[in-house]
XYZ file of C-alpha atoms in Angstrom:
775
model
C -32.782 -10.582 28.544
C -33.113 -14.105 30.025
C -30.927 -15.721 27.324
C -28.548 -13.732 25.168
C -28.414 -14.654 21.512
C -25.226 -16.562 20.441
C -24.092 -13.697 18.129
C -24.002 -11.269 21.070
C -21.808 -13.726 23.189
C -19.643 -14.432 20.122
C -19.231 -10.541 19.581
C -18.385 -9.942 23.174
C -15.737 -12.783 23.017
C -14.308 -11.403 19.718
C -14.026 -7.741 21.036
C -12.583 -8.773 24.413
C -9.964 -11.141 22.829
C -9.217 -8.706 20.092
C -8.664 -5.847 22.630
C -6.265 -7.791 24.804
C -4.307 -9.307 21.953
C -3.934 -5.943 20.087
C -2.697 -4.229 23.222
C -0.111 -6.999 23.620
C 0.846 -6.482 19.769
C 1.209 -2.712 20.286
C 3.425 -3.346 23.170
C 5.539 -5.664 21.013
C 5.438 -3.027 18.346
C 3.771 -5.357 15.726
C 0.945 -4.456 13.293
C -2.484 -4.448 14.886
C -3.886 -6.391 11.824
C -1.804 -9.331 12.991
C -3.231 -8.981 16.469
C -6.692 -9.294 15.160
C -5.728 -12.543 13.081
C -4.129 -14.058 16.359
C -7.217 -13.131 18.409
C -9.515 -14.857 15.887
C -7.375 -17.830 15.877
C -7.492 -18.121 19.702
C -11.357 -17.521 19.790
C -12.178 -20.034 16.944
C -13.953 -23.162 17.946
C -11.318 -25.282 16.001
C -8.480 -24.335 18.202
C -10.486 -25.416 21.185
C -11.149 -28.807 19.428
C -7.497 -29.074 18.673
C -6.496 -28.522 22.256
C -8.946 -31.159 23.462
C -7.417 -33.665 20.982
C -3.984 -32.779 22.138
C -5.053 -33.259 25.782
C -6.416 -36.729 25.029
C -3.366 -37.769 23.199
C -0.886 -36.393 25.716
C -2.590 -37.253 28.891
C -4.261 -40.560 27.989
C -6.257 -41.864 30.984
C -5.895 -38.635 33.018
C -7.397 -36.160 30.615
C -11.033 -36.073 31.863
C -10.515 -33.137 34.067
C -8.343 -31.161 31.519
C -10.907 -31.971 28.767
C -13.740 -30.795 31.082
C -12.141 -27.278 31.723
C -11.187 -26.984 27.936
C -14.863 -27.687 26.963
C -15.896 -24.860 29.404
C -13.355 -22.375 27.726
C -15.245 -19.854 25.791
C -15.119 -19.932 21.958
C -17.170 -18.657 19.014
C -20.453 -20.661 18.647
C -22.032 -19.469 15.456
C -19.573 -18.829 12.573
C -22.429 -17.837 10.089
C -23.208 -14.706 12.176
C -19.533 -13.874 12.284
C -19.358 -14.288 8.598
C -22.162 -11.784 8.135
C -20.379 -9.252 10.213
C -17.257 -9.855 8.378
C -19.046 -9.213 5.087
C -20.186 -5.835 6.463
C -16.616 -5.229 7.523
C -15.424 -5.775 3.833
C -18.097 -3.048 2.748
C -16.978 -0.458 5.171
C -13.265 -1.123 4.536
C -13.833 -0.643 0.775
C -16.079 2.386 1.292
C -13.302 3.965 3.347
C -10.765 3.080 0.802
C -12.843 4.685 -1.829
C -12.998 7.858 0.236
C -9.310 7.997 0.383
C -8.883 7.002 -3.249
C -10.440 9.514 -5.685
C -9.998 8.944 -9.379
C -8.426 12.322 -9.664
C -5.665 11.091 -7.269
C -5.064 8.184 -9.558
C -4.275 10.606 -12.310
C -1.904 12.507 -10.133
C 0.298 9.405 -9.304
C 1.343 9.517 -12.944
C 2.926 7.018 -15.159
C 5.539 5.803 -12.746
C 3.046 4.185 -10.332
C 0.820 2.827 -13.199
C 3.747 1.270 -15.235
C 5.432 -0.243 -12.007
C 2.059 -1.714 -10.747
C 1.243 -3.111 -14.155
C 4.547 -4.901 -14.449
C 4.568 -6.069 -10.761
C 0.950 -7.327 -10.723
C 0.909 -8.824 -14.225
C 4.083 -11.001 -13.455
C 2.806 -12.022 -10.009
C -0.632 -13.080 -11.347
C 1.093 -15.172 -14.073
C 3.475 -16.773 -11.485
C 0.819 -17.476 -9.052
C -1.356 -19.187 -11.753
C 1.740 -21.128 -12.750
C 2.537 -22.184 -9.147
C -0.980 -23.288 -8.640
C -0.930 -25.446 -11.705
C 2.414 -26.862 -10.597
C 0.838 -27.826 -7.341
C -1.967 -29.511 -9.153
C -4.565 -27.152 -8.221
C -7.647 -26.393 -10.472
C -7.854 -23.542 -12.831
C -10.071 -21.433 -10.481
C -7.814 -22.086 -7.468
C -4.768 -21.046 -9.486
C -6.510 -17.986 -10.930
C -7.447 -16.803 -7.280
C -4.000 -17.677 -6.109
C -2.477 -15.387 -8.775
C -4.935 -12.520 -7.625
C -3.951 -12.973 -3.966
C -0.156 -13.065 -4.735
C -0.398 -9.927 -6.608
C -1.745 -7.661 -3.895
C 0.432 -5.780 -1.334
C -0.850 -4.851 2.146
C -1.623 -1.062 2.279
C -2.096 -1.347 6.118
C 1.117 -3.048 6.828
C 3.295 -0.830 4.548
C 1.761 2.406 5.941
C 2.293 1.223 9.487
C 5.867 0.155 8.717
C 6.597 3.633 7.011
C 5.250 5.540 9.929
C 7.063 3.459 12.549
C 10.326 3.891 10.698
C 9.461 7.669 10.021
C 10.140 7.367 6.169
C 6.631 8.158 4.886
C 7.726 11.287 3.254
C 10.689 10.027 1.432
C 10.545 9.858 -2.528
C 10.345 6.009 -2.714
C 7.534 6.063 -0.072
C 5.626 8.499 -2.348
C 5.915 6.067 -5.255
C 4.900 3.119 -3.188
C 1.754 4.933 -2.138
C 1.049 5.675 -5.695
C 1.397 2.036 -6.546
C -0.874 1.063 -3.759
C -3.488 3.349 -5.109
C -3.313 1.703 -8.565
C -3.267 -1.701 -6.919
C -6.481 -0.917 -5.086
C -8.206 0.040 -8.224
C -6.810 -3.063 -10.085
C -7.975 -5.282 -7.146
C -11.524 -3.994 -7.400
C -11.604 -4.755 -11.209
C -9.917 -8.138 -10.502
C -12.587 -9.021 -7.889
C -15.393 -8.155 -10.229
C -13.860 -10.203 -13.100
C -13.177 -13.293 -10.795
C -16.713 -13.020 -9.551
C -18.045 -13.046 -13.154
C -15.791 -15.870 -14.287
C -16.596 -17.835 -11.040
C -20.307 -17.634 -11.657
C -20.226 -18.224 -15.429
C -17.519 -20.934 -15.156
C -16.155 -19.636 -18.533
C -12.606 -18.708 -19.199
C -12.673 -17.730 -22.831
C -10.978 -14.583 -23.774
C -14.149 -13.101 -25.337
C -16.140 -13.773 -22.151
C -13.350 -11.938 -20.028
C -13.223 -9.067 -22.450
C -16.984 -8.794 -22.370
C -16.910 -8.864 -18.560
C -14.236 -6.238 -18.452
C -16.146 -3.822 -20.777
C -19.372 -4.427 -18.820
C -17.562 -3.581 -15.569
C -15.985 -0.466 -16.979
C -19.299 0.716 -18.401
C -21.166 0.389 -15.159
C -18.263 1.837 -13.119
C -18.141 4.864 -15.467
C -21.917 5.456 -15.413
C -22.066 5.277 -11.623
C -19.185 7.703 -11.313
C -20.473 10.258 -13.774
C -23.935 10.161 -12.508
C -22.747 10.229 -8.888
C -20.438 13.258 -9.500
C -23.254 15.099 -11.418
C -25.885 14.631 -8.549
C -24.403 14.015 -5.182
C -21.925 17.013 -4.670
C -24.597 19.311 -5.759
C -27.137 17.804 -3.473
C -24.701 17.970 -0.510
C -23.981 21.716 -1.184
C -27.682 22.589 -1.266
C -28.361 20.629 1.937
C -25.303 21.702 3.822
C -27.177 23.896 6.434
C -29.159 20.738 7.424
C -26.147 18.445 7.665
C -24.767 17.936 11.172
C -22.456 15.098 12.070
C -25.353 12.558 12.644
C -27.305 13.481 9.467
C -24.148 13.405 7.307
C -23.201 9.928 8.681
C -26.673 8.546 8.087
C -26.823 9.974 4.526
C -23.275 8.664 3.704
C -24.099 5.193 4.959
C -27.277 5.221 3.162
C -25.581 6.115 -0.164
C -22.992 3.532 0.454
C -25.377 0.669 1.101
C -27.680 1.849 -1.701
C -24.864 1.493 -4.108
C -23.971 -1.877 -2.569
C -27.536 -2.964 -3.168
C -27.625 -1.629 -6.764
C -24.236 -3.274 -7.603
C -25.416 -6.576 -6.291
C -28.618 -6.356 -8.252
C -26.799 -5.995 -11.556
C -24.438 -8.792 -10.947
C -21.288 -7.029 -9.245
C -19.795 -7.572 -5.865
C -20.992 -5.499 -2.842
C -17.407 -4.327 -2.284
C -17.318 -2.790 -5.705
C -20.464 -0.849 -4.982
C -19.080 0.393 -1.711
C -15.724 1.436 -3.339
C -17.468 3.230 -6.227
C -19.695 5.298 -3.717
C -16.601 6.151 -1.602
C -14.789 7.445 -4.751
C -17.747 9.666 -5.692
C -17.895 10.986 -2.209
C -14.139 11.539 -2.241
C -14.652 14.340 -4.909
C -16.802 16.324 -2.429
C -15.552 18.898 0.061
C -17.237 16.734 2.836
C -15.003 13.705 2.094
C -12.497 14.241 4.955
C -15.585 15.012 7.313
C -17.270 11.822 6.139
C -14.032 9.768 6.449
C -13.674 10.896 10.070
C -17.348 10.076 10.761
C -17.146 6.482 9.487
C -13.815 5.764 10.910
C -15.120 4.092 14.179
C -17.553 1.981 12.015
C -14.606 1.047 9.739
C -12.439 0.116 12.679
C -15.153 -1.918 14.397
C -16.310 -3.941 11.401
C -12.825 -4.080 10.018
C -11.606 -5.685 13.317
C -14.505 -8.237 13.062
C -13.380 -9.044 9.424
C -9.693 -9.571 10.348
C -10.807 -11.622 13.452
C -12.846 -13.765 11.241
C -9.775 -14.204 9.003
C -8.030 -15.682 12.044
C -10.676 -18.007 12.596
C -10.208 -19.567 9.317
C -6.633 -20.662 10.328
C -6.478 -24.376 10.649
C -3.048 -25.377 12.235
C -3.548 -29.013 11.063
C -3.942 -27.797 7.365
C -0.928 -25.468 7.713
C 1.152 -28.163 9.181
C 0.027 -30.583 6.507
C 0.821 -28.145 3.720
C 3.844 -26.541 5.357
C 5.828 -27.066 2.150
C 3.261 -25.136 0.110
C 3.253 -22.321 2.668
C 7.020 -22.112 2.432
C 6.981 -22.264 -1.419
C 4.429 -19.429 -1.578
C 6.242 -17.391 0.988
C 9.421 -17.577 -1.064
C 7.445 -16.785 -4.265
C 5.996 -13.543 -2.615
C 9.338 -12.468 -1.040
C 11.506 -13.016 -4.035
C 8.985 -12.427 -6.915
C 7.477 -9.248 -5.538
C 10.846 -7.685 -4.613
C 12.211 -8.455 -8.202
C 9.149 -7.524 -10.269
C 8.274 -4.407 -8.206
C 11.856 -3.214 -8.455
C 11.889 -3.794 -12.250
C 8.462 -2.053 -12.679
C 9.721 1.015 -10.769
C 12.901 1.001 -12.736
C 11.069 0.558 -16.031
C 8.958 3.615 -15.105
C 12.127 5.843 -15.112
C 13.277 5.878 -11.451
C 16.711 5.317 -10.293
C 17.988 2.003 -8.969
C 18.056 2.968 -5.126
C 14.410 4.216 -5.430
C 13.452 0.939 -7.393
C 15.105 -1.311 -4.875
C 13.687 0.363 -1.773
C 10.176 0.278 -3.507
C 10.495 -3.309 -4.370
C 11.521 -4.347 -0.870
C 8.734 -2.399 0.672
C 6.069 -4.357 -1.303
C 7.203 -7.839 -0.450
C 4.188 -8.998 1.440
C 0.463 -9.766 0.878
C -2.372 -8.616 3.133
C -6.004 -7.503 3.599
C -6.972 -7.510 -0.150
C -5.606 -11.032 -0.488
C -7.994 -11.996 2.435
C -10.892 -10.239 0.785
C -10.193 -12.091 -2.564
C -10.025 -15.363 -0.659
C -13.194 -14.546 1.266
C -14.881 -13.954 -2.188
C -13.706 -17.270 -3.586
C -14.936 -19.069 -0.410
C -18.316 -17.243 -0.500
C -18.797 -18.220 -4.119
C -17.697 -21.726 -3.397
C -15.255 -21.868 -6.226
C -11.851 -22.360 -4.311
C -10.703 -25.107 -2.047
C -11.017 -24.835 1.609
C -7.216 -25.225 2.212
C -6.308 -22.153 0.351
C -7.734 -19.749 2.962
C -5.421 -20.871 5.889
C -2.516 -21.272 3.527
C -2.656 -17.674 2.224
C -3.221 -16.360 5.846
C -0.154 -18.064 6.990
C 1.873 -16.652 4.033
C 0.541 -13.224 4.848
C 1.476 -13.520 8.516
C 5.059 -14.541 7.699
C 5.618 -11.804 5.117
C 4.115 -9.261 7.392
C 6.719 -9.970 9.991
C 9.432 -9.858 7.379
C 8.444 -6.429 5.854
C 10.279 -4.125 8.382
C 13.455 -6.070 7.974
C 13.190 -6.002 4.191
C 12.666 -2.179 4.210
C 15.657 -1.757 6.511
C 18.010 -3.932 4.321
C 17.024 -2.165 0.970
C 19.556 0.735 1.263
C 22.423 -1.748 1.717
C 21.181 -3.920 -1.169
C 20.890 -0.984 -3.498
C 24.459 0.312 -2.501
C 25.837 -3.175 -3.184
C 24.265 -3.327 -6.647
C 25.303 0.260 -7.502
C 28.997 -0.629 -6.907
C 28.802 -3.611 -9.211
C 26.904 -1.968 -12.149
C 29.167 -1.163 -15.204
C 29.707 2.669 -15.700
C 27.943 2.319 -19.170
C 24.776 1.479 -17.304
C 24.932 4.792 -15.338
C 21.434 5.658 -16.530
C 19.938 2.676 -14.751
C 21.484 3.993 -11.466
C 20.081 7.549 -11.859
C 16.911 6.813 -13.950
C 15.934 8.328 -17.181
C 13.324 10.653 -15.489
C 16.061 12.642 -13.874
C 16.676 16.041 -15.175
C 19.773 14.935 -17.184
C 17.683 12.484 -19.212
C 14.168 13.927 -19.237
C 12.874 15.244 -22.470
C 9.787 17.252 -22.779
C 7.730 16.474 -25.894
C 5.103 19.212 -26.765
C 1.976 17.691 -28.231
C 0.921 19.187 -31.524
C -2.517 20.319 -32.320
C -3.396 17.132 -33.885
C -2.591 15.060 -30.875
C -4.433 17.491 -28.564
C -7.597 17.505 -30.780
C -7.705 13.721 -31.355
C -7.291 12.993 -27.636
C -9.930 15.364 -26.562
C -12.267 14.282 -29.310
C -11.866 10.646 -28.330
C -12.436 11.385 -24.692
C -15.619 13.539 -25.467
C -17.020 10.814 -27.807
C -16.345 8.018 -25.298
C -18.015 9.850 -22.417
C -21.147 11.120 -24.286
C -21.550 7.815 -26.416
C -21.456 5.754 -23.107
C -24.022 8.114 -21.442
C -26.268 7.882 -24.443
C -26.133 4.062 -24.374
C -26.789 4.076 -20.630
C -30.016 6.170 -21.093
C -31.114 4.040 -24.001
C -30.759 0.796 -21.757
C -32.567 2.328 -18.841
C -35.436 3.295 -21.265
C -35.341 -0.056 -22.811
C -35.615 -1.912 -19.537
C -37.990 0.385 -17.609
C -39.571 3.113 -19.634
C -40.486 1.528 -23.025
C -42.163 -1.662 -21.612
C -44.372 0.551 -19.343
C -45.381 2.772 -22.281
C -45.939 0.050 -24.774
C -48.066 -1.979 -22.331
C -50.363 0.970 -21.734
C -50.372 2.679 -25.106
C -50.642 -0.028 -27.715
C -50.010 0.360 -31.471
C -47.915 2.975 -33.293
C -48.575 5.793 -30.794
C -46.943 3.865 -28.010
C -43.895 3.210 -30.130
C -43.702 6.942 -31.176
C -43.930 8.166 -27.610
C -41.271 5.703 -26.548
C -38.942 7.048 -29.306
C -39.676 10.711 -28.388
C -38.968 10.193 -24.624
C -35.822 8.084 -25.231
C -34.261 10.433 -27.840
C -35.196 13.581 -25.826
C -33.189 12.155 -22.986
C -30.354 11.177 -25.250
C -30.333 14.282 -27.390
C -28.189 16.566 -25.248
C -25.390 14.009 -25.079
C -25.648 13.045 -28.761
C -25.283 16.728 -29.686
C -22.277 17.149 -27.419
C -20.672 14.092 -28.906
C -20.986 15.537 -32.444
C -20.220 19.222 -31.756
C -17.759 19.401 -28.922
C -14.253 20.584 -29.830
C -15.318 21.798 -33.325
C -14.620 25.349 -32.310
C -11.558 24.804 -30.183
C -8.277 26.513 -30.745
C -6.611 23.379 -32.035
C -9.512 22.831 -34.533
C -9.230 26.405 -35.822
C -5.516 26.245 -36.196
C -5.658 23.100 -38.210
C -8.585 24.386 -40.294
C -6.730 27.533 -41.254
C -3.465 25.660 -41.925
C -4.273 23.976 -45.206
C -7.089 22.382 -47.263
C -5.866 18.841 -46.539
C -6.525 19.357 -42.798
C -9.997 20.476 -43.600
C -10.932 17.211 -45.443
C -9.703 15.223 -42.321
C -11.528 17.488 -39.860
C -14.820 17.242 -41.891
C -14.404 13.413 -41.869
C -13.898 13.501 -38.117
C -17.258 15.325 -37.741
C -18.957 12.970 -40.224
C -17.772 9.990 -38.250
C -19.394 11.342 -35.115
C -22.551 12.046 -36.936
C -22.482 8.384 -38.083
C -22.272 7.359 -34.408
C -25.228 9.434 -33.589
C -27.266 8.045 -36.517
C -26.376 4.513 -35.108
C -27.586 5.488 -31.716
C -30.968 6.849 -33.127
C -31.329 3.764 -35.316
C -30.772 1.547 -32.274
C -33.869 3.171 -30.550
C -35.980 2.968 -33.715
C -35.360 -0.585 -34.897
C -36.794 -2.563 -32.125
C -40.097 -0.521 -32.154
C -40.923 -0.238 -35.777
C -41.017 -2.985 -38.457
C -40.676 -0.431 -41.349
C -37.993 -0.874 -43.913
C -34.503 -0.374 -42.286
C -33.508 2.164 -45.022
C -36.373 4.377 -44.126
C -35.672 4.082 -40.396
C -32.001 5.128 -41.107
C -33.159 8.255 -43.023
C -35.437 9.113 -40.148
C -32.555 8.540 -37.773
C -30.328 10.875 -39.905
C -33.008 13.453 -40.002
C -33.360 13.281 -36.268
C -29.586 13.731 -35.872
C -29.527 16.785 -38.165
C -32.334 18.325 -35.957
C -30.265 17.626 -32.814
C -27.327 19.260 -34.268
C -29.253 22.405 -35.291
C -31.195 22.748 -32.016
C -29.989 25.835 -29.924
C -32.026 24.563 -27.011
C -30.171 21.296 -26.867
C -26.858 23.260 -27.189
C -27.589 25.241 -24.161
C -28.775 22.187 -22.259
C -25.624 20.121 -23.029
C -23.367 23.048 -21.972
C -25.376 23.375 -18.721
C -25.045 19.634 -17.979
C -21.420 19.607 -18.729
C -20.680 22.896 -16.730
C -22.271 21.242 -13.566
C -20.361 18.211 -13.885
C -17.050 19.946 -14.352
C -17.934 22.299 -11.374
C -18.571 19.351 -9.132
C -15.597 17.471 -10.202
C -13.184 20.502 -9.741
C -14.862 22.171 -6.742
C -12.939 20.180 -4.088
C -9.635 20.617 -5.969
C -10.262 24.448 -6.287
C -11.092 24.666 -2.712
C -8.064 22.814 -1.616
C -5.782 24.864 -3.955
C -7.035 27.997 -2.422
C -6.046 26.804 0.877
C -2.677 25.328 -0.233
C 0.414 27.260 0.624
C 1.986 26.385 -2.829
C 0.365 25.355 -6.072
C 0.167 21.622 -6.730
C 1.930 22.074 -10.182
C 4.861 23.793 -8.505
C 4.961 21.152 -5.679
C 5.123 18.411 -8.387
C 7.817 20.097 -10.394
C 9.958 20.447 -7.242
C 9.237 16.863 -6.268
C 10.628 15.779 -9.699
C 13.835 17.476 -8.743
C 13.882 15.516 -5.366
C 12.717 18.604 -3.458
C 9.699 17.992 -1.216
C 7.149 20.515 0.179
C 5.843 19.463 3.671
C 3.609 21.129 6.276
C 4.072 20.834 10.044
C 1.842 22.148 12.732
C 3.401 23.762 15.774
C 2.255 21.937 19.072
C 0.927 24.255 21.829
C 3.380 22.677 24.207
C 6.452 23.216 21.871
C 9.334 25.191 23.281
C 9.908 26.793 19.826
C 6.826 28.931 20.401
C 7.584 32.541 20.952
C 10.876 32.279 19.073
C 11.885 33.913 15.747
C 13.056 32.060 12.712
C 16.491 33.630 13.230
C 16.645 32.205 16.726
C 15.686 28.660 15.530
C 17.974 28.584 12.504
C 16.158 25.798 10.668
C 18.221 26.358 7.642
C 21.522 26.112 9.324
C 20.641 23.159 11.604
C 18.509 20.901 9.287
C 18.883 22.307 5.682
C 15.141 22.962 5.293
C 13.826 26.335 4.143
C 10.575 27.892 5.552
C 8.558 29.050 2.579
C 5.143 29.946 4.329
C 3.663 30.243 7.687
C -0.162 29.534 7.899
C -1.819 31.271 10.894
C -5.503 30.757 10.824
C -6.752 32.266 7.556
C -3.512 34.312 7.148
C -0.591 33.399 4.924
C 2.857 34.787 5.641
C 4.799 33.944 2.442
C 8.525 34.018 2.472
C 8.660 35.064 6.192
C 11.379 37.279 7.409
C 13.984 36.060 10.057
C 12.310 38.229 12.682
C 8.921 36.344 12.272
C 7.718 34.659 15.501
C 6.053 31.267 15.776
C 2.823 30.806 17.742
C 0.770 27.776 18.900
C -1.041 25.984 15.934
C 1.010 27.924 13.342
C 1.637 25.610 10.334
C 5.032 25.925 8.670
C 5.458 24.950 4.997
C 9.007 23.933 4.345
C 11.076 22.633 1.467
C 14.005 20.253 1.435
C 15.219 16.779 0.370
C 14.297 13.629 2.207
C 17.322 13.798 4.543
C 16.700 17.355 5.534
C 13.028 16.762 6.324
C 13.827 13.735 8.405
C 16.406 16.021 10.371
C 13.698 18.611 10.975
C 11.172 16.095 12.085
C 13.701 14.517 14.537
C 14.407 18.059 15.732
C 10.769 18.846 16.354
C 10.252 15.539 18.105
C 13.112 16.253 20.499
C 11.895 19.676 21.332
C 8.167 18.715 21.615
C 7.734 16.375 24.705
C 4.659 14.510 25.314
C 2.228 16.020 27.861
C 2.756 14.763 31.303
C -0.223 14.889 33.661
C 1.928 15.622 36.628
C 3.067 18.818 34.841
C -0.427 20.202 34.352
C -1.047 22.959 36.823
C -3.594 21.840 39.417
C -5.513 25.199 39.643
C -9.222 24.656 39.820
C -11.989 27.185 40.089
C -14.253 26.678 43.100
C -17.260 28.452 44.427
C -17.793 30.027 47.816
C -20.310 32.177 49.721
C -19.447 35.413 51.687
C -22.087 37.152 53.596
C -21.754 41.025 54.184
C -22.050 41.432 57.926
C -22.917 44.542 59.885
C -20.078 47.133 59.713
C -18.496 45.442 56.727
C -16.428 47.821 54.513
C -18.323 46.432 51.500
C -21.663 47.915 52.546
C -22.836 50.713 50.366
C -20.176 50.203 47.681
C -20.730 49.341 44.210
C -19.062 46.353 42.522
C -16.946 48.656 40.300
C -15.585 50.418 43.458
C -14.565 47.222 45.069
C -12.075 46.215 42.354
C -12.310 42.614 43.308
C -10.315 41.228 40.330
C -7.317 43.246 41.188
C -7.436 42.895 44.944
C -8.702 39.366 45.461
C -8.509 37.652 42.011
C -12.053 36.500 42.594
C -15.324 37.219 40.683
C -18.938 37.745 41.982
C -21.126 35.451 39.935
C -24.421 35.768 42.017
C -25.943 37.738 44.940
C -28.597 36.669 47.349
C -30.796 39.443 48.891
C -33.906 38.827 50.862
C -34.065 35.168 49.782
C -33.897 36.102 46.099
C -31.029 35.261 43.748
C -29.742 38.089 41.479
C -27.707 36.929 38.551
C -27.848 39.773 36.106
C -26.285 42.824 37.620
C -24.109 45.666 36.321
C -20.870 46.968 37.788
C -22.864 49.910 39.351
C -24.780 47.391 41.578
C -24.511 48.638 45.236
C -24.158 46.017 48.043
C -26.166 46.005 51.188
C -25.731 44.568 54.719
C -27.013 41.008 54.780
C -26.145 40.342 51.125
C -24.616 37.005 50.351
C -22.062 36.962 47.605
C -21.449 33.852 45.516
C -17.755 34.079 44.598
C -15.736 32.091 41.938
C -12.012 31.653 42.167
C -9.175 29.486 43.096
C -9.628 27.943 46.473
C -6.601 29.672 47.982
C -7.968 33.162 46.922
C -11.301 32.380 48.265
C -9.758 31.487 51.739
C -8.062 34.827 51.818
C -10.837 36.813 50.372
C -11.893 38.470 53.600
C -8.284 39.551 54.358
C -7.587 40.967 50.820
C -10.847 42.903 50.681
C -10.132 45.005 53.579
């Protein structure tokens, strides 16, 4: 390579500077993400230009030599290439986020995280927009600013929790749940902002239309993905090694990125959706492990590119704006996140700790800013300003988390006794009321869900046929026959879903109970079925109307007849059940697999968590001094307060182990306890488990040596079994040379002859003394 392309030189500079700076930040115990941003700032061409200007200003008349060296100082040459790599970084970051997301995990975080996030994000978006308008910015700048200020930093929060060893506390679990909801909200927000930016329309109807369009496509992608991909991976499992699984996963990711872009959505949305689909497969953790190096590499390039966008001149010029937005983030997010968590039913201490943990903006804010820059709809000054705010709030995050308990204690002491419920939260056992749903609620909810799902799938099939299938048929078969064939194919594909939309839940337990209860219920239930039949007739009519110019009344009668035929078809009944069974099997397969391996059912763990009792699992290190000791000797309950529920040993479960049960390397102990007790246990295990020191590793190596059986040797004429080499010399014969031939496969009855050469394996000390020990 006579001349390296600029992008290779730029990439080398980025990785070298990022490596050096991140090592420095690790030594300073600062987040690695900040290290990447600083590395990008140092490697950017504009910092070099700034230094040259400063040199000319400060050393006027004597700056030529300084400028000469500064011009030779390496910096990134082609920002467009770096921007492309950064875009790939966003794709892999969102793909990895989707793998860890899972829509089922969103359901598990419950109402607390959803309510708290809705309140926090909603108010921050409104305040961000208001601050933007106060500063005189455009509507688009203000909208993007609101989006950026509403997003916390998952990376920074997780890093801070791990460093402070509080990731398993109750408020940390709530924060993690809020971050999950925020991630999904950010994806929706990015899609909406992209649509609004392209259309340049801000009407409510346009936003509602964009939202429904987004939800429609996300739903279809998810349902089709769950129906196809887990089944395909199971059938191909015997062919999937690490290399093949990685290639297939990346192919699916980029394929969905391409499809999402082609229908008008962002590449990030496509990557996230495919990640969330793969998250429902058993291979999800394996895939996540395989793509981690790619995610780290391209993610580093993305954050370095963020640092390159920092313009010190702009930051200094707009320092008052940076300070204002920093105050808005620190104050606004603390207040509204705390209010959100409190409104969801949690106590004051948990709410305050959660609010103070979320007082920063991070990577998603950068991604939203990058989106605005790439679309050309936000001002260039916003990027360096938002990065500066992020850097400042990232540094303050650990201090805010540490001060939160003192703040909550201060507030508790000054709250009047009549507000006691605010301190403890109304979801505690004293205030929690369990409301049993009646049959009507259960039936209506299940019917609405079924109708929504199958109606959406039917529309999706109709649109696909309208765009791809019908034009092809009509162009090749003219006249009525082409129209008839188009209708037959379209309605045949839609029929299983139309039948399920009408008939599902008509024989459920709730339906039968209500039907047998009184005649009034029967009228309502019949009306419910009739409404679903009307929806099916509307779908069939939507297929017929564009293809036939016949009177609309006749077409509606034909649609009604087709619908009745679909209802009466037993074949469609079996087909719809088969389709639904496969989807539900794929959706629940991973959960069932994990529940079989779990030491305690998820429902039980959640019930205990509601009572502030946590279930955690710890693996016993092979270097731990607790190995070989009984539970009675260790006295976990007496020393830390936790109770050992289960010991997992390979595929074996030891439930409610006795005090005489021993612990072995790689055992997993499942324990229960409150936050403080678990922290005591972790501290105890960390004190007992020291890091492996290379000087402590026994330096005993196996070497090879040759030993020739000389004339008169005591070995002559004896079998290997008779010599008992293992017991006498602690060595092993691995080969024998006889008459210039090597013998490798020999039995213990092999007889040694004079002149044989033995190839011995053992420690060098034993090999040196072999001749003495064998006599």
